[in-house]
Every structure is written in C-alpha cells, then in structure tokens.
mmCIF file of C-alpha atoms and ligand atoms in Angstrom:
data_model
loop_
_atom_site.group_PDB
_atom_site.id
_atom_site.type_symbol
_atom_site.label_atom_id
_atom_site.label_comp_id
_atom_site.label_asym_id
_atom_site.label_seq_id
_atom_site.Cartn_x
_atom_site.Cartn_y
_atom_site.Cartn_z
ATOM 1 C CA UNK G 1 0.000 0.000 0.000
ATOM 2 C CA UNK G 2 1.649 3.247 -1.131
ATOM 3 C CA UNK G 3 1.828 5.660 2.248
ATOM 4 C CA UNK G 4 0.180 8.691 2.285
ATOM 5 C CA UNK G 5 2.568 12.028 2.345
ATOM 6 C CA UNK G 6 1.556 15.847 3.305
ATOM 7 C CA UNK G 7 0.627 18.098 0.489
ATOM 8 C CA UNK G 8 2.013 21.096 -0.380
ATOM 9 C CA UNK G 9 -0.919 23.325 1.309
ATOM 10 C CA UNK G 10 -1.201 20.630 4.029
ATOM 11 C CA UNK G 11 2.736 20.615 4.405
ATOM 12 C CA UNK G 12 2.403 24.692 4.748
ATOM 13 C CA UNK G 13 -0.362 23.957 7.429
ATOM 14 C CA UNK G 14 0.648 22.240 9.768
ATOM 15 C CA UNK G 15 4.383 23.434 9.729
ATOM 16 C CA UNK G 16 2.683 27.138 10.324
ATOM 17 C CA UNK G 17 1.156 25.189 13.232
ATOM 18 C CA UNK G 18 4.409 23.776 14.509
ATOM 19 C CA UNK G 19 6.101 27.177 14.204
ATOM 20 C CA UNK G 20 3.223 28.815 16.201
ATOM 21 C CA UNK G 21 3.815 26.017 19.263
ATOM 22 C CA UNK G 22 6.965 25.871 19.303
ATOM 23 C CA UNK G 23 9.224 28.205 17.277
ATOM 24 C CA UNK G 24 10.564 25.280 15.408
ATOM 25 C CA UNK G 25 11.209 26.508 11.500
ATOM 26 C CA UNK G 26 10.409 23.711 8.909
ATOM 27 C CA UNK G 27 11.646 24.295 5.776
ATOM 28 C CA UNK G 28 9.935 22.398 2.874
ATOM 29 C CA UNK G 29 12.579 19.686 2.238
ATOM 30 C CA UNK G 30 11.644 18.369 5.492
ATOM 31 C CA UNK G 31 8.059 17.564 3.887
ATOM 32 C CA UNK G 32 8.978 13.689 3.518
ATOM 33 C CA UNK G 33 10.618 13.492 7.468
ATOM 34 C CA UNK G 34 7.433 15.416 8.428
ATOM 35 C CA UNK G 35 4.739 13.018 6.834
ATOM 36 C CA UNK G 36 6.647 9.640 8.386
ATOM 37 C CA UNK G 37 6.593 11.627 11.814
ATOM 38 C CA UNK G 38 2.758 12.421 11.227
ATOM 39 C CA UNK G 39 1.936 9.158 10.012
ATOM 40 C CA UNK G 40 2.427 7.279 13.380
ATOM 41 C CA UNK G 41 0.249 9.573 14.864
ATOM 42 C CA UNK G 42 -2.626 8.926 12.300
ATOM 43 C CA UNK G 43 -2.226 5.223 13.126
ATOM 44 C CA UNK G 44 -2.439 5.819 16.662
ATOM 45 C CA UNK G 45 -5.492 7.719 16.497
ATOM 46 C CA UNK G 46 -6.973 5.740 13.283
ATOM 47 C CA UNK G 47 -7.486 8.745 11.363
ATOM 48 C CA UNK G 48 -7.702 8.036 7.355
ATOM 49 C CA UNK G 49 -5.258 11.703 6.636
ATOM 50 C CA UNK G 50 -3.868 14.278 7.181
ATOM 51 C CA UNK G 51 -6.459 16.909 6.960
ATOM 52 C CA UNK G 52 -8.941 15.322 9.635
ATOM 53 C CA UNK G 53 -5.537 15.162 11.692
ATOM 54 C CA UNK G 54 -4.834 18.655 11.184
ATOM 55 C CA UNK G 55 -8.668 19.495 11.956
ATOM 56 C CA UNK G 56 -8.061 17.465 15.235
ATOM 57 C CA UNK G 57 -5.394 19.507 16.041
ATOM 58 C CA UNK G 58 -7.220 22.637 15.261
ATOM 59 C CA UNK G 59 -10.287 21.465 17.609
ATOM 60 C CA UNK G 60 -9.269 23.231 21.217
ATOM 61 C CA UNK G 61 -11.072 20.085 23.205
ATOM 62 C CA UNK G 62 -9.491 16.917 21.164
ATOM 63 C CA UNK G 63 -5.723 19.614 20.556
ATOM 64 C CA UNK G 64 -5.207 19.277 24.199
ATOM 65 C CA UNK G 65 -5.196 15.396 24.719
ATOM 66 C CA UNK G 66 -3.064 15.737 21.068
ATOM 67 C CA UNK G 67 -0.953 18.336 21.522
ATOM 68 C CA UNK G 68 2.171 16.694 23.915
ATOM 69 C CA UNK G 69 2.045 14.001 21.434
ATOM 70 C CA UNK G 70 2.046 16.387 18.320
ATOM 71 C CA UNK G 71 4.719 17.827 20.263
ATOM 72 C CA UNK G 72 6.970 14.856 21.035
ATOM 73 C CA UNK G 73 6.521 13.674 17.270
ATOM 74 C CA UNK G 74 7.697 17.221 15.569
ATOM 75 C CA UNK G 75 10.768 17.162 17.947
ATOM 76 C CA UNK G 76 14.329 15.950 17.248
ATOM 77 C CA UNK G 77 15.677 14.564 20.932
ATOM 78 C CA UNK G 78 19.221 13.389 19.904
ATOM 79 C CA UNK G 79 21.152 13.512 22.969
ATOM 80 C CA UNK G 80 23.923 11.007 24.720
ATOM 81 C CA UNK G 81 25.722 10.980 28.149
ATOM 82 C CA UNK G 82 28.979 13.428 27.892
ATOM 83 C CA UNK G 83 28.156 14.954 24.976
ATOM 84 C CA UNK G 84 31.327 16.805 23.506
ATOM 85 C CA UNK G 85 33.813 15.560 26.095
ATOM 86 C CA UNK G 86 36.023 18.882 25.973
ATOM 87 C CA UNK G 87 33.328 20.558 27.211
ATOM 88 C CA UNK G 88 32.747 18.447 30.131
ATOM 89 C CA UNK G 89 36.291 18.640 30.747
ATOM 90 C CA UNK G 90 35.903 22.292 30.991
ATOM 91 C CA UNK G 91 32.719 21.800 33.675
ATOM 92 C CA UNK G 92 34.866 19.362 35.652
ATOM 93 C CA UNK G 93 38.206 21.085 35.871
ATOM 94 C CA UNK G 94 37.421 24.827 35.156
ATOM 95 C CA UNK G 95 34.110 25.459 36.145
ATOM 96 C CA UNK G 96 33.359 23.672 39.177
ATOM 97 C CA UNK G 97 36.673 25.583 40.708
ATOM 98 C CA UNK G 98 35.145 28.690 39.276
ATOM 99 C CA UNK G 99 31.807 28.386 41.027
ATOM 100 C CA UNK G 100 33.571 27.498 44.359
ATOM 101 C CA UNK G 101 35.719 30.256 44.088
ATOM 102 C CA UNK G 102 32.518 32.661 43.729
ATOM 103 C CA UNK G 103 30.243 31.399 45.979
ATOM 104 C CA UNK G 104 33.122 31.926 48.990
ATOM 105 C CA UNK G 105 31.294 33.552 51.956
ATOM 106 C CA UNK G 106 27.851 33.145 50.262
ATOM 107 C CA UNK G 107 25.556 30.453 50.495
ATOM 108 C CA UNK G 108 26.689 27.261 48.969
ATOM 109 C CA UNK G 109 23.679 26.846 46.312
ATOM 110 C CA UNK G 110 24.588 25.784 42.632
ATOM 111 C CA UNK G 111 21.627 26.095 40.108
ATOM 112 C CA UNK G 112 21.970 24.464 36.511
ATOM 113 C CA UNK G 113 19.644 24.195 33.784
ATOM 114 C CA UNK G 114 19.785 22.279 31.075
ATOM 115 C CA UNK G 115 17.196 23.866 28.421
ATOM 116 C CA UNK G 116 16.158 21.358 25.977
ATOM 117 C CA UNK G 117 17.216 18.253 28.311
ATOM 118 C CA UNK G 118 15.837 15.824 25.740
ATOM 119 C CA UNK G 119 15.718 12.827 27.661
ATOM 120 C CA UNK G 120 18.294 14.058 30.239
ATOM 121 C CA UNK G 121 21.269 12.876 29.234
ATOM 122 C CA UNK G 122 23.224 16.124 29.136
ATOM 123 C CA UNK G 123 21.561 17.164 32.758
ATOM 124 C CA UNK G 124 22.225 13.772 34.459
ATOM 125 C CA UNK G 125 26.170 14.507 33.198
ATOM 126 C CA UNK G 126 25.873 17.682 34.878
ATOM 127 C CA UNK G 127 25.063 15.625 38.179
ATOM 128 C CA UNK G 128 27.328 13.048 37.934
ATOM 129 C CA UNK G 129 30.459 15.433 37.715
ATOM 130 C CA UNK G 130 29.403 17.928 40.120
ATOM 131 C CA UNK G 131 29.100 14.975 42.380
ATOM 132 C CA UNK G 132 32.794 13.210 41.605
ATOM 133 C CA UNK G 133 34.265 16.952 41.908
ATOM 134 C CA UNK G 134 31.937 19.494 43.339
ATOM 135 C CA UNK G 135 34.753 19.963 46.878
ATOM 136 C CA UNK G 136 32.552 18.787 49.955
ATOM 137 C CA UNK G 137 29.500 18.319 48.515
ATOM 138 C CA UNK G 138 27.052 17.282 51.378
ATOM 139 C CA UNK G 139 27.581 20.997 52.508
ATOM 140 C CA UNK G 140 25.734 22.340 49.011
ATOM 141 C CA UNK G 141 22.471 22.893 48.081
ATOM 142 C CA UNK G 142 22.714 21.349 44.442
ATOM 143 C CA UNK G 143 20.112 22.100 41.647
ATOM 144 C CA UNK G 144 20.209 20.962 38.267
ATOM 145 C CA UNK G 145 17.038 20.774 36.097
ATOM 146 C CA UNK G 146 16.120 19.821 32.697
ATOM 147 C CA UNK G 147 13.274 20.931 30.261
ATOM 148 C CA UNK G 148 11.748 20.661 27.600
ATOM 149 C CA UNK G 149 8.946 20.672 25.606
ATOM 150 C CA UNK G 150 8.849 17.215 24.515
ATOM 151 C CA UNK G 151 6.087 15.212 27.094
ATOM 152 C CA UNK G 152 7.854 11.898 25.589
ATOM 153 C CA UNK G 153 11.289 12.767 26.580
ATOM 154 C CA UNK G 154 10.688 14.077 30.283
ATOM 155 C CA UNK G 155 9.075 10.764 30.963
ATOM 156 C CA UNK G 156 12.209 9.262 29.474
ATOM 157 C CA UNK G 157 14.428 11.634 31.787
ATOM 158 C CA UNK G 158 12.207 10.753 35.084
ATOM 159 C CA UNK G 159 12.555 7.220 34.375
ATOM 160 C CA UNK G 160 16.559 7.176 34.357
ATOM 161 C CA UNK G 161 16.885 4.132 32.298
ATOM 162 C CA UNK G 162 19.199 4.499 29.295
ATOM 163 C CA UNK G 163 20.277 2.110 26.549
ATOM 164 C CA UNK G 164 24.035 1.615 25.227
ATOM 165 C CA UNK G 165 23.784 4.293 22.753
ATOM 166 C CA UNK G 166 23.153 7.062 25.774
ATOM 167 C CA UNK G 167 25.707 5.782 27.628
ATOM 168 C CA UNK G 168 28.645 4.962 25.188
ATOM 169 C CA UNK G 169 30.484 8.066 26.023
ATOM 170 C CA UNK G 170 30.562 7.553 29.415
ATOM 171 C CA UNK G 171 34.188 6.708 31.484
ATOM 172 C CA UNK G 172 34.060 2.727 32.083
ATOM 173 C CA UNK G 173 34.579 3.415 36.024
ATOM 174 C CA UNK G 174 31.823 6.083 36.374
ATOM 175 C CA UNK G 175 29.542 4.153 34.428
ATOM 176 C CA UNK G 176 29.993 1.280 37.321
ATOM 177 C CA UNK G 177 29.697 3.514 39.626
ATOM 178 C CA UNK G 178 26.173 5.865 39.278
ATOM 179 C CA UNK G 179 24.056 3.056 36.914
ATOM 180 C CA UNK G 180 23.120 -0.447 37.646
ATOM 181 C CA UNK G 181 22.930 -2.709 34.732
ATOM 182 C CA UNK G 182 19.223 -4.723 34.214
ATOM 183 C CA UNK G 183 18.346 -6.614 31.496
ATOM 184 C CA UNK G 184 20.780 -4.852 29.057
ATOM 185 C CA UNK G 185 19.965 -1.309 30.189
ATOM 186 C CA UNK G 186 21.604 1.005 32.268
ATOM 187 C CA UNK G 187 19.576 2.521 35.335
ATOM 188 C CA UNK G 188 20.700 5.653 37.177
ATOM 189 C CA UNK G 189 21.378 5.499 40.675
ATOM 190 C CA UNK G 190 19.157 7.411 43.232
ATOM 191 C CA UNK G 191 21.783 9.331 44.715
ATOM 192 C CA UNK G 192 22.374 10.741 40.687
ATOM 193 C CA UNK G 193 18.467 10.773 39.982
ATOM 194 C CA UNK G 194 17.391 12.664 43.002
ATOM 195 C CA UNK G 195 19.818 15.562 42.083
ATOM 196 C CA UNK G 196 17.744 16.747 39.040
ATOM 197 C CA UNK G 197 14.432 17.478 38.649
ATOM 198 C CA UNK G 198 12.554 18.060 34.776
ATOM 199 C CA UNK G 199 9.593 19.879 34.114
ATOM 200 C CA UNK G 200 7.514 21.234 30.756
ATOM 201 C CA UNK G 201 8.592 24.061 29.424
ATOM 202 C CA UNK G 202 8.965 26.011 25.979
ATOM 203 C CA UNK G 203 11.870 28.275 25.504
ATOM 204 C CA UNK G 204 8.859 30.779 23.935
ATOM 205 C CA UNK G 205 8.255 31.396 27.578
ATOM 206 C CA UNK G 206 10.113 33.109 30.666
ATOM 207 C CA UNK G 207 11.548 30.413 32.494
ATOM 208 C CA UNK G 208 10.533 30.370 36.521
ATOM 209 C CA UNK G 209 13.782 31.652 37.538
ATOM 210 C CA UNK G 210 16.646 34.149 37.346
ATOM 211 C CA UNK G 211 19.167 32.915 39.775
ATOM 212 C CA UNK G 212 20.929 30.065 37.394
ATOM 213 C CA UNK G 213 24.770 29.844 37.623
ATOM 214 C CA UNK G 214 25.003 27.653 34.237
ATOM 215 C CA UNK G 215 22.471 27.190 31.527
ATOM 216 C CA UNK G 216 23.164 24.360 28.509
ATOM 217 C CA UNK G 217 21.345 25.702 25.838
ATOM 218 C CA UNK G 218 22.885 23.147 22.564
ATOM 219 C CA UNK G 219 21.374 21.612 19.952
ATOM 220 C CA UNK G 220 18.295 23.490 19.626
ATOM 221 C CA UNK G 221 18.645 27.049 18.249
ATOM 222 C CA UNK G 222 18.927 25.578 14.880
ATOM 223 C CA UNK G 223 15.747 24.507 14.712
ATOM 224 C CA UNK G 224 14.634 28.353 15.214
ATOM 225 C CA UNK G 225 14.226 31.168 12.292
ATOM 226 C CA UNK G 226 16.161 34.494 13.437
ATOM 227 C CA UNK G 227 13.052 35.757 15.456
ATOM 228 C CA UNK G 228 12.575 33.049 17.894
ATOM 229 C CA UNK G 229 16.105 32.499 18.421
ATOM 230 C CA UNK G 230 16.054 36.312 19.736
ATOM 231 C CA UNK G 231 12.935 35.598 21.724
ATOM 232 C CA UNK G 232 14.541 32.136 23.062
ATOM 233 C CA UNK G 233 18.020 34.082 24.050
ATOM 234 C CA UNK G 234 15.763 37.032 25.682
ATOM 235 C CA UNK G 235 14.258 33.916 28.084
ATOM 236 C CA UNK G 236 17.227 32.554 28.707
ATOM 237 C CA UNK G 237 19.563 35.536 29.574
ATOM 238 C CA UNK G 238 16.701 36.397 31.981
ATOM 239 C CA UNK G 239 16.989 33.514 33.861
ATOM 240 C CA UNK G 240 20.683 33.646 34.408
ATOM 241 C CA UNK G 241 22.450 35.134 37.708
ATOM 242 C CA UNK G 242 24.872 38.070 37.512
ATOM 243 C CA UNK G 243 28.410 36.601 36.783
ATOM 244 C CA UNK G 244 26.275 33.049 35.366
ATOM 245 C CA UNK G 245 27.506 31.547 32.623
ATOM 246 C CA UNK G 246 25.764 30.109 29.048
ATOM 247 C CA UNK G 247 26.873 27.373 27.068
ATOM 248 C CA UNK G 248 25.727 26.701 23.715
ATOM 249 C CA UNK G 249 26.142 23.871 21.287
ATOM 250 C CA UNK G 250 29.237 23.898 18.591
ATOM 251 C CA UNK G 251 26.378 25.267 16.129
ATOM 252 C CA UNK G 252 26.578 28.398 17.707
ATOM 253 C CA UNK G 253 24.773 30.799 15.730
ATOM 254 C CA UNK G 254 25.334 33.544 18.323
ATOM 255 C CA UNK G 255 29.408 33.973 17.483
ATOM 256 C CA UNK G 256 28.193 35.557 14.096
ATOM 257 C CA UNK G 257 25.055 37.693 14.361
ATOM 258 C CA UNK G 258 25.387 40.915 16.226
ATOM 259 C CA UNK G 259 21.703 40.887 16.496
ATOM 260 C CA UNK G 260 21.531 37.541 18.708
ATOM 261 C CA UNK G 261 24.385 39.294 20.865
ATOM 262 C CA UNK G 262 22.719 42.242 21.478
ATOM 263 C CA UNK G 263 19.720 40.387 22.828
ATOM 264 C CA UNK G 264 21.576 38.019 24.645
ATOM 265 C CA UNK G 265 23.481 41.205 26.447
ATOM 266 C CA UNK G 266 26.294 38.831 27.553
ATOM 267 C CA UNK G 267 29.876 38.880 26.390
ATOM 268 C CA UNK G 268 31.642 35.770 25.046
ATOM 269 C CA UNK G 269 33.942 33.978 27.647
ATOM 270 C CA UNK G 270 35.572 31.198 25.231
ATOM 271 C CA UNK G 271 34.354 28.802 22.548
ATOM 272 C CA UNK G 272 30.358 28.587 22.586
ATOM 273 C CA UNK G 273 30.067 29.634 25.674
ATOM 274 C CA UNK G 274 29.142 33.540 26.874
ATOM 275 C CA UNK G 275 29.243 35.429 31.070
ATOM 276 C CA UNK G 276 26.335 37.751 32.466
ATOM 277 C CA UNK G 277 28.087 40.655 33.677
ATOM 278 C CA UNK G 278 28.067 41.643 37.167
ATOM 279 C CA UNK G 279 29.464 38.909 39.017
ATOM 280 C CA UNK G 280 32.425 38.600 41.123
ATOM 281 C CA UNK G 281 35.412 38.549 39.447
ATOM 282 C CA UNK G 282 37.341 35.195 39.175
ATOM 283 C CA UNK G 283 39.590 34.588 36.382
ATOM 284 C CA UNK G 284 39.636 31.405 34.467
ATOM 285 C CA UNK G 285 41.236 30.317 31.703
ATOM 286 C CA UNK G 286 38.608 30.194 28.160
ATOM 287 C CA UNK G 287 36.969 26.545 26.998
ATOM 288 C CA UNK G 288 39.732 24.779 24.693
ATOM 289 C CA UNK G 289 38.207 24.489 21.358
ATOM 290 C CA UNK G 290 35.527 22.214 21.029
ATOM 291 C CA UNK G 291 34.812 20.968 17.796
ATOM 292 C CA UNK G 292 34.938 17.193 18.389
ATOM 293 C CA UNK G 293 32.034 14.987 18.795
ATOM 294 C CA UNK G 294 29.695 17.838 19.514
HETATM 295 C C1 LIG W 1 18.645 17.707 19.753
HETATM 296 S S1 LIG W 1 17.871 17.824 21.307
HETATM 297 C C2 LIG W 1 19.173 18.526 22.294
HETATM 298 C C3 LIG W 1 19.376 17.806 23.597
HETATM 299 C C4 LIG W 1 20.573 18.277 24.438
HETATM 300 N N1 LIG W 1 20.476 19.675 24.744
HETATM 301 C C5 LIG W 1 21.889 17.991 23.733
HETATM 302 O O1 LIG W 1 22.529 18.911 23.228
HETATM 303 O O2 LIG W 1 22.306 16.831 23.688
HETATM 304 C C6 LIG W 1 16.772 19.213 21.046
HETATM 305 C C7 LIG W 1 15.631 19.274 22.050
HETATM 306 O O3 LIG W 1 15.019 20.567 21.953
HETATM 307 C C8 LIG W 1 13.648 20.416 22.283
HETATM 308 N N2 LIG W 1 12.901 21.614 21.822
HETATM 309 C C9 LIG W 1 12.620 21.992 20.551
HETATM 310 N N3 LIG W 1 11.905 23.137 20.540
HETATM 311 C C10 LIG W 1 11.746 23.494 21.845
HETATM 312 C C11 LIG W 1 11.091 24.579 22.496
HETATM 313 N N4 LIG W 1 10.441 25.518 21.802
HETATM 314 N N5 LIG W 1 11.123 24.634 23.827
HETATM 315 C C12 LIG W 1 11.762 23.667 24.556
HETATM 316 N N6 LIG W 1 12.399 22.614 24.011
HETATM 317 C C13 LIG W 1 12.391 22.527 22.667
HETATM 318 C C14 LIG W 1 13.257 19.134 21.567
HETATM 319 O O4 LIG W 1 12.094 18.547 22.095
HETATM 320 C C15 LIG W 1 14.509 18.271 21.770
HETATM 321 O O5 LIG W 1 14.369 17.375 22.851
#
C-alpha cells in the first residue's frame, strides 16, 4: 500500500502550526521526514489523513489530549551521556573551581539548567560530575534541572533508564559507579536521579527563575528562524544570575550575528560559551576548542 505524504498546502499547514507552538522553523525539504513523523500519529489515532488530523489539532477540546504528542513527534531529541567531552572537561576542571571560588562567603547553592534536556542525558552529566568533583558536597544545596517541551522525553528523563547508545560516552569506572545494569539497560542510581528534577517548558516562555549559575542551551537554536532564536536568548539571559555563565552547542549561531548578541546582552567567555556581567570577578582560563564529537 503506497503511504500517504503531506501536500504542499497541508505541508504549509501544519508546519505554520508547529512554528506557532513551538518556534521550530520547517523548511519544505523536510516535507517527507514530516509526513513519516505524522503518520504514526494517524495510526495511533486511526485517522484516514492528514487533513482530519490537522482538523483534530485545530479542535481546542481533542488539541489538548493531542498536543504533547504532536509535540513529542515534531521534535528531534538526539542527545547522549557526555556529549562533547572537551566541554565536560571544561565543567569538571574549570568550572566547578570557578563556582567554588565565587560562591566563597555566600551560600553554597549551585543552580543548573539544562534547556532542551531531551531525555536528560546532558543534565544527568551535569550531576554526575558535580558529584565526583563538586569539593565537599554534602555541605551544598545542588540544583540541576532539565526541560523541555517534549512530554515523551521528560518521561524518558524521570525514568533514568538508558540504553548503550546514551551511555557509550561515558568513562568505564563512572559508568559502574552511578548506573546499575538490568536486562541490558543502564539505570541511574538514586543518589544521581534525586539531584535533578525536569519539568515542561517552551523556551517561547520566561523560564521560573533568574538565579541560574550555568544554563546548557545546545542543539536546539537551529531549529529556530532568526526571530525566535532572539525571543529564546531574551528567556534565557533572563533567567541567568549576575556573573552566570551560558553554554551553547558547537552550532553556535550567536558567534556571528550581532543581532543575537545584542539580545543576549552577555559577552563571550571562550568557545560557545558567553558570562552575564556583574558577578564577582574570578579569572579562568577560556573553553579549549571544542569541535569534536559535539
Ligand atoms: C537535539 S535535542 C538537544 C538535547 C541536548 N540539549 C543535547 O545537546 O544533547 C533538542 C531538544 O530541543 C527540544 N525543543 C525543541 N523546541 C523546543 C522549544 N520551543 N522549547 C523547549 N524545548 C524545545 C526538543 O524537544 C529536543 O528534545
């Protein structure tokens, strides 16, 4: 049986509709990915095409039950444990020192957020090293949390439970010693998976804080047009304490478009990564160059 694709007009429909939700720019080459995506949901919900799925979606009652799944099907959640390991060098041995060094005489409270967590591979790395090398841990208040708007991949990051592919990346002895292995998966450890917390949330919106010392923002500004990526960059510089830092993915679009660093409003401090002014002043040396396994 030949499978059914989106049209032209219903491509431009429901992409306009994806764009409104989420900021996420489809161009029309993507028409093909799109349909296979779209398809699974029109099995699920034995609908005969696209245009009674796209009325569905259009119908406030029956959009809400749709929408996280509309959602998790339009996203692309490609993530793995350690992700570009110079930059988790540069957490371990550079940053952590940094933070300690800052928070002298102040309370001892670390926030991170990973933006865009994707199934939380990239906050759960956050954990794990602050917990090998964060100096005297039990006497901090440790934060990290992960978001997204993907309702799929926050019940994958709750659950903990990754397959080889997540953790591949991930140093032999650490891997031994925060997951247990069952039944050829890998399972977090409690004392990792109580650390982070993951919630709902599009980078449209204001995020619920402004005290965060770190935010991961990589591997998701591409899929914005020029607009959103200003809105996105507005969000997230709000959110981010004087003297906190932002790293972004080796796709940085921010290095070459004076109009993302205006919005943004903080100055680069090494390769993909940028510092909120008005924070104490500790000197480090800039992020190597990171252009490996991104
Ligand atoms: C490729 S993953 C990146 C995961 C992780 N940050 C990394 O670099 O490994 C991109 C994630 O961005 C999420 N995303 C896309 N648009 C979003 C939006 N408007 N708000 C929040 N998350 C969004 C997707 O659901 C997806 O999980």
């Amino acid at each position: 049986m030949e499978l059914i694709k989106l049209s032209p007009t219903e491509f431009k429909k429901v992409a306009k509709l994806i764009y409104e939700r989420t900021g996420i720019h489809l161009p029309e080459a993507k028409c093909t990915l799109l349909s296979n995506r779209l398809r699974r949901r029109l099995r699920a919900l034995k609908l005969d095409s696209f245009a009674s799925y796209y009325e569905l979606l259009l119908n406030d009652a029956k959009c809400s039950a749709e929408l996280p799944h509309f959602l998790s099907a339009v996203t692309t959640n490609e993530t793995y444990f350690f992700r570009n390991e110079r930059l988790w060098d540069f957490f371990r041995e550079q940053w952590i020192p940094e933070i300690v060094e800052q928070k002298k005489g102040k309370t001892r409270s670390i926030q991170i957020w990973s933006a865009a967590s994707s199934s939380g591979e990239e906050a759960y790395t956050a954990a794990i090293c602050l917990k090998e090398k964060l100096p005297d841990f039990a006497s901090w208040r440790v934060s990290v949390m992960g978001s997204d708007i993907s309702q799929d991949m926050l019940d994958r990051a709750n659950a903990g439970i990754y397959n080889d592919y997540a953790v591949a990346k991930i140093p032999q002895a650490t891997r031994r010693k925060w997951f247990d292995e069952r039944d050829g998966h890998f399972v977090l450890k409690p004392s990792i998976k109580s650390m982070v917390s993951f919630k709902f949330h599009n980078l449209r919106d204001t995020f619920a804080t402004s005290r965060i010392d770190l935010a991961f923002l990589r591997n998701v500004l591409m899929y914005f047009d020029l607009e959103m990526k200003k809105r996105v960059l507005v969000n997230v510089s709000k959110s981010i304490a004087p003297g906190g830092r932002l790293i972004v993915g080796d796709v940085d679009p921010i290095r070459n478009t004076p109009a993302l660093q205006d919005v943004l409003g903080m100055a680069p401090s090494g390769l993909n990564q940028y510092q909120k002014p008005g924070g104490p002043d500790v000197c480090t040396r800039p992020m190597a160059t990171m252009s490996k396994g991104n």
